[in-house]
Coordinates of C-alpha atoms in Angstrom, one line a residue:
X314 CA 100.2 17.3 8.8
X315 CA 101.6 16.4 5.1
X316 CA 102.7 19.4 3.6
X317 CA 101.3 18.3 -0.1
X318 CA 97.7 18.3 1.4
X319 CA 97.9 21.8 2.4
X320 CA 99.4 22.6 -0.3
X321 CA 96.2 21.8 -2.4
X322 CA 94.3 24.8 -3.5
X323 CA 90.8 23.6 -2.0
X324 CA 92.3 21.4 1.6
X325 CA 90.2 22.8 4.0
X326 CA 91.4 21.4 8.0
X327 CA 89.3 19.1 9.7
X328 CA 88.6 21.6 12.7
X329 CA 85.7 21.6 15.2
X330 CA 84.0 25.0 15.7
X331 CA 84.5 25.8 19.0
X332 CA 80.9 26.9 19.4
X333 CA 79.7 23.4 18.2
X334 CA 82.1 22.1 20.9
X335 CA 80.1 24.2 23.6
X336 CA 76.5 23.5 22.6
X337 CA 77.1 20.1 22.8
X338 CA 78.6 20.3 26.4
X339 CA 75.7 22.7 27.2
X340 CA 73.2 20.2 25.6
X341 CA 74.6 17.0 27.4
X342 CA 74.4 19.3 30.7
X343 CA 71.3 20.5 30.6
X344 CA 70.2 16.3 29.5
X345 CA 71.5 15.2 32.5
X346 CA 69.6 17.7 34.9
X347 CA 66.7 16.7 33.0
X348 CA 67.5 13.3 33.6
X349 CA 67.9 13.7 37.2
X350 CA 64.9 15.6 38.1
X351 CA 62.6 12.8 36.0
X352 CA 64.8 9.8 37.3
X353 CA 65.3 11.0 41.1
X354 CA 61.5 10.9 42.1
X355 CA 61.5 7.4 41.0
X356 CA 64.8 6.1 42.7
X357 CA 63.4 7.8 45.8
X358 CA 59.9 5.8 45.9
X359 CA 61.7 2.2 45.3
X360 CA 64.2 3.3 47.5
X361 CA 61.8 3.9 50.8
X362 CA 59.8 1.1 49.2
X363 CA 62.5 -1.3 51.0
X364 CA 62.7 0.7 54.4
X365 CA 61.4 0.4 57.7
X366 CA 60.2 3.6 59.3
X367 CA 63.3 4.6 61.5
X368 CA 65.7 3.6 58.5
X369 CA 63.6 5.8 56.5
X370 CA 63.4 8.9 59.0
X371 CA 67.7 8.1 59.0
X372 CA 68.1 8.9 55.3
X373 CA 66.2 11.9 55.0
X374 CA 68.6 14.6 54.0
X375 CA 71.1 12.4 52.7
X376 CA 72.1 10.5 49.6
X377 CA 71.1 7.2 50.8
X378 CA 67.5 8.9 50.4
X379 CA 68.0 7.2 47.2
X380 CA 69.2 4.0 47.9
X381 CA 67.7 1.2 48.8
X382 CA 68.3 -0.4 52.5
X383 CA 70.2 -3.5 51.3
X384 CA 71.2 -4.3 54.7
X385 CA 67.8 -5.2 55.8
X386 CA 65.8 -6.4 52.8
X387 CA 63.4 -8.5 54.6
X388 CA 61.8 -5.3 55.6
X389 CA 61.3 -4.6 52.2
X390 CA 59.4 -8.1 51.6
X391 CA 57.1 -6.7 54.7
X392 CA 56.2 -3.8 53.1
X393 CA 55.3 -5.1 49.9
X394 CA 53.4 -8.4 51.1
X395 CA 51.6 -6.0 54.0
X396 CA 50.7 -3.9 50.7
X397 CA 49.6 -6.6 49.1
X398 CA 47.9 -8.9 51.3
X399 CA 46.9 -7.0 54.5
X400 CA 45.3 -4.1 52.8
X401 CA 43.8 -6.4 49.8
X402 CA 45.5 -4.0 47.3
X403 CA 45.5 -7.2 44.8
X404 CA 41.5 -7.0 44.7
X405 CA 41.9 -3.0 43.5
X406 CA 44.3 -3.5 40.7
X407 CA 42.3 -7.4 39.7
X408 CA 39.4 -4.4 39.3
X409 CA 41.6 -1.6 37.3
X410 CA 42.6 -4.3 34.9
X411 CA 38.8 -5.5 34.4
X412 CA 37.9 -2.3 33.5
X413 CA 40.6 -1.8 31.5
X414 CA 40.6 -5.0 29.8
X415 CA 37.0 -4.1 29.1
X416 CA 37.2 -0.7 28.1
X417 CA 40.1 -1.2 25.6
X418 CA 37.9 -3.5 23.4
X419 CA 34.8 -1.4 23.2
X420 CA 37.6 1.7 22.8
X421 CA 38.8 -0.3 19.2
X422 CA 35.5 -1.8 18.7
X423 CA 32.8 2.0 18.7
X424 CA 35.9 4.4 18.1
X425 CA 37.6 2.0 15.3
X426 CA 34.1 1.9 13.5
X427 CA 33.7 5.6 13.9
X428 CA 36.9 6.6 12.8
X429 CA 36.7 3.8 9.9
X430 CA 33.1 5.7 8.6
X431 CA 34.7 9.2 8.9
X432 CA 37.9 8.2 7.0
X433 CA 36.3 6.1 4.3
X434 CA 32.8 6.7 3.7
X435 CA 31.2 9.5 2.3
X436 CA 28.3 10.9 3.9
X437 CA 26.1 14.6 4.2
X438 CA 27.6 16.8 6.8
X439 CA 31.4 14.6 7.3
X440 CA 32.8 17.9 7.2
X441 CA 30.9 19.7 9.4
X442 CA 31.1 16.3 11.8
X443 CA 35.1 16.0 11.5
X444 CA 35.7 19.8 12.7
X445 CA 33.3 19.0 15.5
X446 CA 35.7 15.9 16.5
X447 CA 38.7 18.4 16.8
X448 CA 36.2 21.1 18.5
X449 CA 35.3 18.7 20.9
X450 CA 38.8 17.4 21.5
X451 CA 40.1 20.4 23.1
X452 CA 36.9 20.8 25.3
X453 CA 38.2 20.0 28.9
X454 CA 37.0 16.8 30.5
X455 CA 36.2 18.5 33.8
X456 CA 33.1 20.3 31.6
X457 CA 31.5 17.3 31.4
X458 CA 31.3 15.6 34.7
X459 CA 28.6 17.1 36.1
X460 CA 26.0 16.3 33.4
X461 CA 27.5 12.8 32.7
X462 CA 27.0 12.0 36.3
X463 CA 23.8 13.1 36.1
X464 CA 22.9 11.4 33.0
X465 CA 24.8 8.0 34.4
X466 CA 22.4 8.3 38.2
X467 CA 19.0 9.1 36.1
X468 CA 19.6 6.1 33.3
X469 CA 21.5 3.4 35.9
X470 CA 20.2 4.5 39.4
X471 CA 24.0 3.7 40.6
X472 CA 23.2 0.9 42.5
X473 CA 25.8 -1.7 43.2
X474 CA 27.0 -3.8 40.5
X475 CA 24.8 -1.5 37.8
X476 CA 27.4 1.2 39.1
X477 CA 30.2 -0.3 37.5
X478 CA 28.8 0.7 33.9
X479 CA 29.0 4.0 35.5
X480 CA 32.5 3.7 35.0
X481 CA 33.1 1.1 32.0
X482 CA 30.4 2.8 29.3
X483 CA 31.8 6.8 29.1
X484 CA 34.9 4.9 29.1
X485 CA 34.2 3.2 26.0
X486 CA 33.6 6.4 23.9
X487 CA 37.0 9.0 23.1
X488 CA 36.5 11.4 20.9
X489 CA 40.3 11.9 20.6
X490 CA 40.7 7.6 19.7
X491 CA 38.3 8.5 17.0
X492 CA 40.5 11.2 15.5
X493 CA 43.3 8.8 15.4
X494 CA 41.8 6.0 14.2
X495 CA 40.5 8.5 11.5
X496 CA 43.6 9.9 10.9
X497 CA 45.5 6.4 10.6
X498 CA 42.7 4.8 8.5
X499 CA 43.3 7.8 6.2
X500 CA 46.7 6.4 4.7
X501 CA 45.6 2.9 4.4
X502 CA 45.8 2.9 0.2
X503 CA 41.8 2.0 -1.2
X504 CA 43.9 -0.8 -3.2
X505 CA 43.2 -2.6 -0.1
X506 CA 39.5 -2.1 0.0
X507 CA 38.9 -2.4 -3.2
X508 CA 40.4 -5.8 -3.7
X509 CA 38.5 -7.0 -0.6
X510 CA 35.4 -5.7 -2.2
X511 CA 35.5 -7.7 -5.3
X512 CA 35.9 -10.8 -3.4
X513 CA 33.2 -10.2 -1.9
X514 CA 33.5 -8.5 1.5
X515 CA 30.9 -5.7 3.1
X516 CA 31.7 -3.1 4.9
X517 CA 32.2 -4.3 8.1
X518 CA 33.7 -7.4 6.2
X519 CA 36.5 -4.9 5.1
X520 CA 36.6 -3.2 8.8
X521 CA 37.4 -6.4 10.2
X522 CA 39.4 -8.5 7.4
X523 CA 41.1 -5.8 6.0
X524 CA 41.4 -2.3 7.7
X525 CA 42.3 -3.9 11.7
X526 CA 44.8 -6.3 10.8
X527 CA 46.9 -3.1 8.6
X528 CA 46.3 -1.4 11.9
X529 CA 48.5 -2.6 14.6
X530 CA 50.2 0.6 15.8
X531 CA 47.2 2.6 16.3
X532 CA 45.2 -0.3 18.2
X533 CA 48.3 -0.8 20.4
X534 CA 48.6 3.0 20.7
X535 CA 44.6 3.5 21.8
X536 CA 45.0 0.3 24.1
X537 CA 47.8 1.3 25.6
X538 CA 45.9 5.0 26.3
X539 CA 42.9 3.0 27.7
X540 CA 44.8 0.9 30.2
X541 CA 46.8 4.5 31.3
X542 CA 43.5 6.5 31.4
X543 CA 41.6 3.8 33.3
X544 CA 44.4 2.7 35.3
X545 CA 45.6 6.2 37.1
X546 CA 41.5 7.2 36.8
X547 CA 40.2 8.4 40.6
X548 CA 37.7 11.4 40.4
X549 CA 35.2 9.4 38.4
X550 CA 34.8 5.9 39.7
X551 CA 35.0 7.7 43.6
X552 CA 31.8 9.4 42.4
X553 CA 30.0 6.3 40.5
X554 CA 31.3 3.2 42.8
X555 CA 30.2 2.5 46.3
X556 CA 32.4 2.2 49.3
X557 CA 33.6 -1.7 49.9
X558 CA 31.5 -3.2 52.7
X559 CA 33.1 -5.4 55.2
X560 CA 33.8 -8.8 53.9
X561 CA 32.4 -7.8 50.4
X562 CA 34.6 -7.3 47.5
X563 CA 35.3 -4.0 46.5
X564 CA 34.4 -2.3 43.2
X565 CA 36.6 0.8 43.3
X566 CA 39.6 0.5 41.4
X567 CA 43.6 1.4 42.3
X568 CA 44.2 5.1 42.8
X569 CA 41.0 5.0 45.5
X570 CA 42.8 2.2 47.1
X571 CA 46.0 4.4 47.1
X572 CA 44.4 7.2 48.4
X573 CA 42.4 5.0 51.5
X574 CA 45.9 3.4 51.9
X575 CA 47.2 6.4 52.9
X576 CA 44.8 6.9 56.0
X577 CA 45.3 3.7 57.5
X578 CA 46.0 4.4 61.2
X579 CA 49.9 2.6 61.8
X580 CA 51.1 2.6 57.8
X581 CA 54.7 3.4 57.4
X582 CA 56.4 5.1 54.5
X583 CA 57.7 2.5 53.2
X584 CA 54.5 0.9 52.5
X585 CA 53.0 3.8 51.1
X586 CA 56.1 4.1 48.7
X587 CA 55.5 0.5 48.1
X588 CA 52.2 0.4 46.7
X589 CA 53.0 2.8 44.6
X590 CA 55.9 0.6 43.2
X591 CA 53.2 -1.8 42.6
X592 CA 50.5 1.0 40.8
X593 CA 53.3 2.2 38.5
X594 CA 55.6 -1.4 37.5
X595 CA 52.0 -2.4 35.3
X596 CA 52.3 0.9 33.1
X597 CA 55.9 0.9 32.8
X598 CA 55.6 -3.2 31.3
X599 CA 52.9 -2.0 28.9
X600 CA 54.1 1.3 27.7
X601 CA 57.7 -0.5 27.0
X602 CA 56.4 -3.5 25.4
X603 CA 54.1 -1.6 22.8
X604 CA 56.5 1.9 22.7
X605 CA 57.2 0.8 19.2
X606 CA 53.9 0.4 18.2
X607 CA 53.1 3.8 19.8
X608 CA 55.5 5.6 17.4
X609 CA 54.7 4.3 14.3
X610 CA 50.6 4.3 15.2
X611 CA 51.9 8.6 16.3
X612 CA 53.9 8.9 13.1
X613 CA 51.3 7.4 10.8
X614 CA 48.5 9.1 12.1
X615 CA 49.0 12.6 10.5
X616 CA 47.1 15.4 10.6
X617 CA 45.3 15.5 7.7
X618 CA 41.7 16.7 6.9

């Protein structure tokens, strides 16, 4: 080191603590056995996806548990066309993404109005109404199954086709997308409004020409929420929809499939493990296309009454 520099009255070396040193080995540790237990699961389920029964009965116990059978990988075509074709999986998710499709644009449609009138407008009783939105928020979901299904049998009968609003309408009403719409519309400036207003715009003129297009994140953030919630939905729809009859098309959506799948006399492993490839690849594609959204709709939204 040059002597002149420590010679200087305020040179100071350029030293790493050693405890700094040690957290951040500890840190980068403890990340990768975080890591592992979230990421090994996953490897395991596309591994046996691409098995056949005896290769998969081979690697248990071993480290080729997670890896796939490359040796053989027209048995992993089997499994996922047999998924796909023999046990009409295709019809169960075409279902899931009807419902979802559908329940995402009433979602932004009745929750975006809602949490447009209790960010905006000023009524009697708002605040009274916006504490009940956080009350009701933390109110488990289990509560309420027993009289929404009987409010859904007495008003719809549950017959059939009428069955599927069973599922779609509850759907279509969050009270947690209204607090974030609420809480998002909430730091759009009123320059915005205002300017629409003097051109001429209503209220729902604003809503629509103004407010939605300055609110990407939070629409992509509620969507992608409505096709998760719908998507990996069982207990619900299994109580509303009807059992598929032979040769008719069935109205139940992906996780009952999953769960049937399961008790098919003769399924291997491998197909099982398949099929749940399938379920999970439509989540992953959404949830990375629109994770940027998702943060800026998470950080925007603050919590502020």
């Amino acid at each position: 080191m040059d002597k002149r520099l420590m010679d200087m009255p305020n040179f100071r070396p350029n030293k790493t603590p050693v405890k700094k040193t040690v957290k951040e080995i500890v840190y980068h540790i403890v990340g990768i056995i975080l890591s592992l237990i979230f990421v090994l699961p996953i490897l395991y389920m596309l591994a046996t996806s691409t098995k056949s029964e005896f290769a998969y009965a081979s690697s248990i116990g071993t480290i080729n548990m997670f890896l796939p059978d490359f040796a053989n990988s027209a048995v992993a075509f089997e499994n996922y066309k047999n998924v796909l074709l023999n046990y009409d999986i295709w019809k169960y998710a075409l279902n899931s993404f009807v419902y979802a499709g559908i329940v995402i644009v009433l979602n932004i449609l009745i929750n975006g109005l809602a949490g447009y009138v209790m960010a905006k407008l000023t009524f009697p009783g708002k605040r009274m109404l916006s504490f009940l939105i956080i009350f009701l928020i933390v109110v488990p979901v289990e509560t309420s199954i027993i009289p929404l299904y009987s409010i859904v049998k007495i008003m719809l009968g549950l017959k059939q086709q009428m069955s599927v609003l069973g599922v779609i309408l509850p759907a279509a009403i969050s009270i947690f997308n209204v607090f974030l719409f609420m809480q998002f519309f909430q730091n759009i400036p009123k320059e915005y409004e205002e300017a629409a207003r003097i051109d001429g715009a209503n209220t729902l003129g604003v809503f629509f020409k103004v407010i939605m297009p300055l609110s990407k994140p939070i629409l992509a953030t509620v969507a992608v929420f409505c096709f998760i919630g719908v998507w990996n939905d069982y207990l619900w729809p299994s109580m509303i929809l009807p059992a598929a009859n032979d040769g008719s098309w069935p109205l139940l959506p992906i996780q009952t499939a999953l769960i049937s799948i399961k008790s098919i006399e003769g399924i291997t492993t491998g197909e099982i493990m398949a099929s749940l490839v399938i379920t999970s690849i439509p989540i992953f594609v959404i949830y990375v296309a629109a994770q940027k959204y998702i943060v800026k709709g998470f950080g925007t939204a603050g919590l502020k009454m």
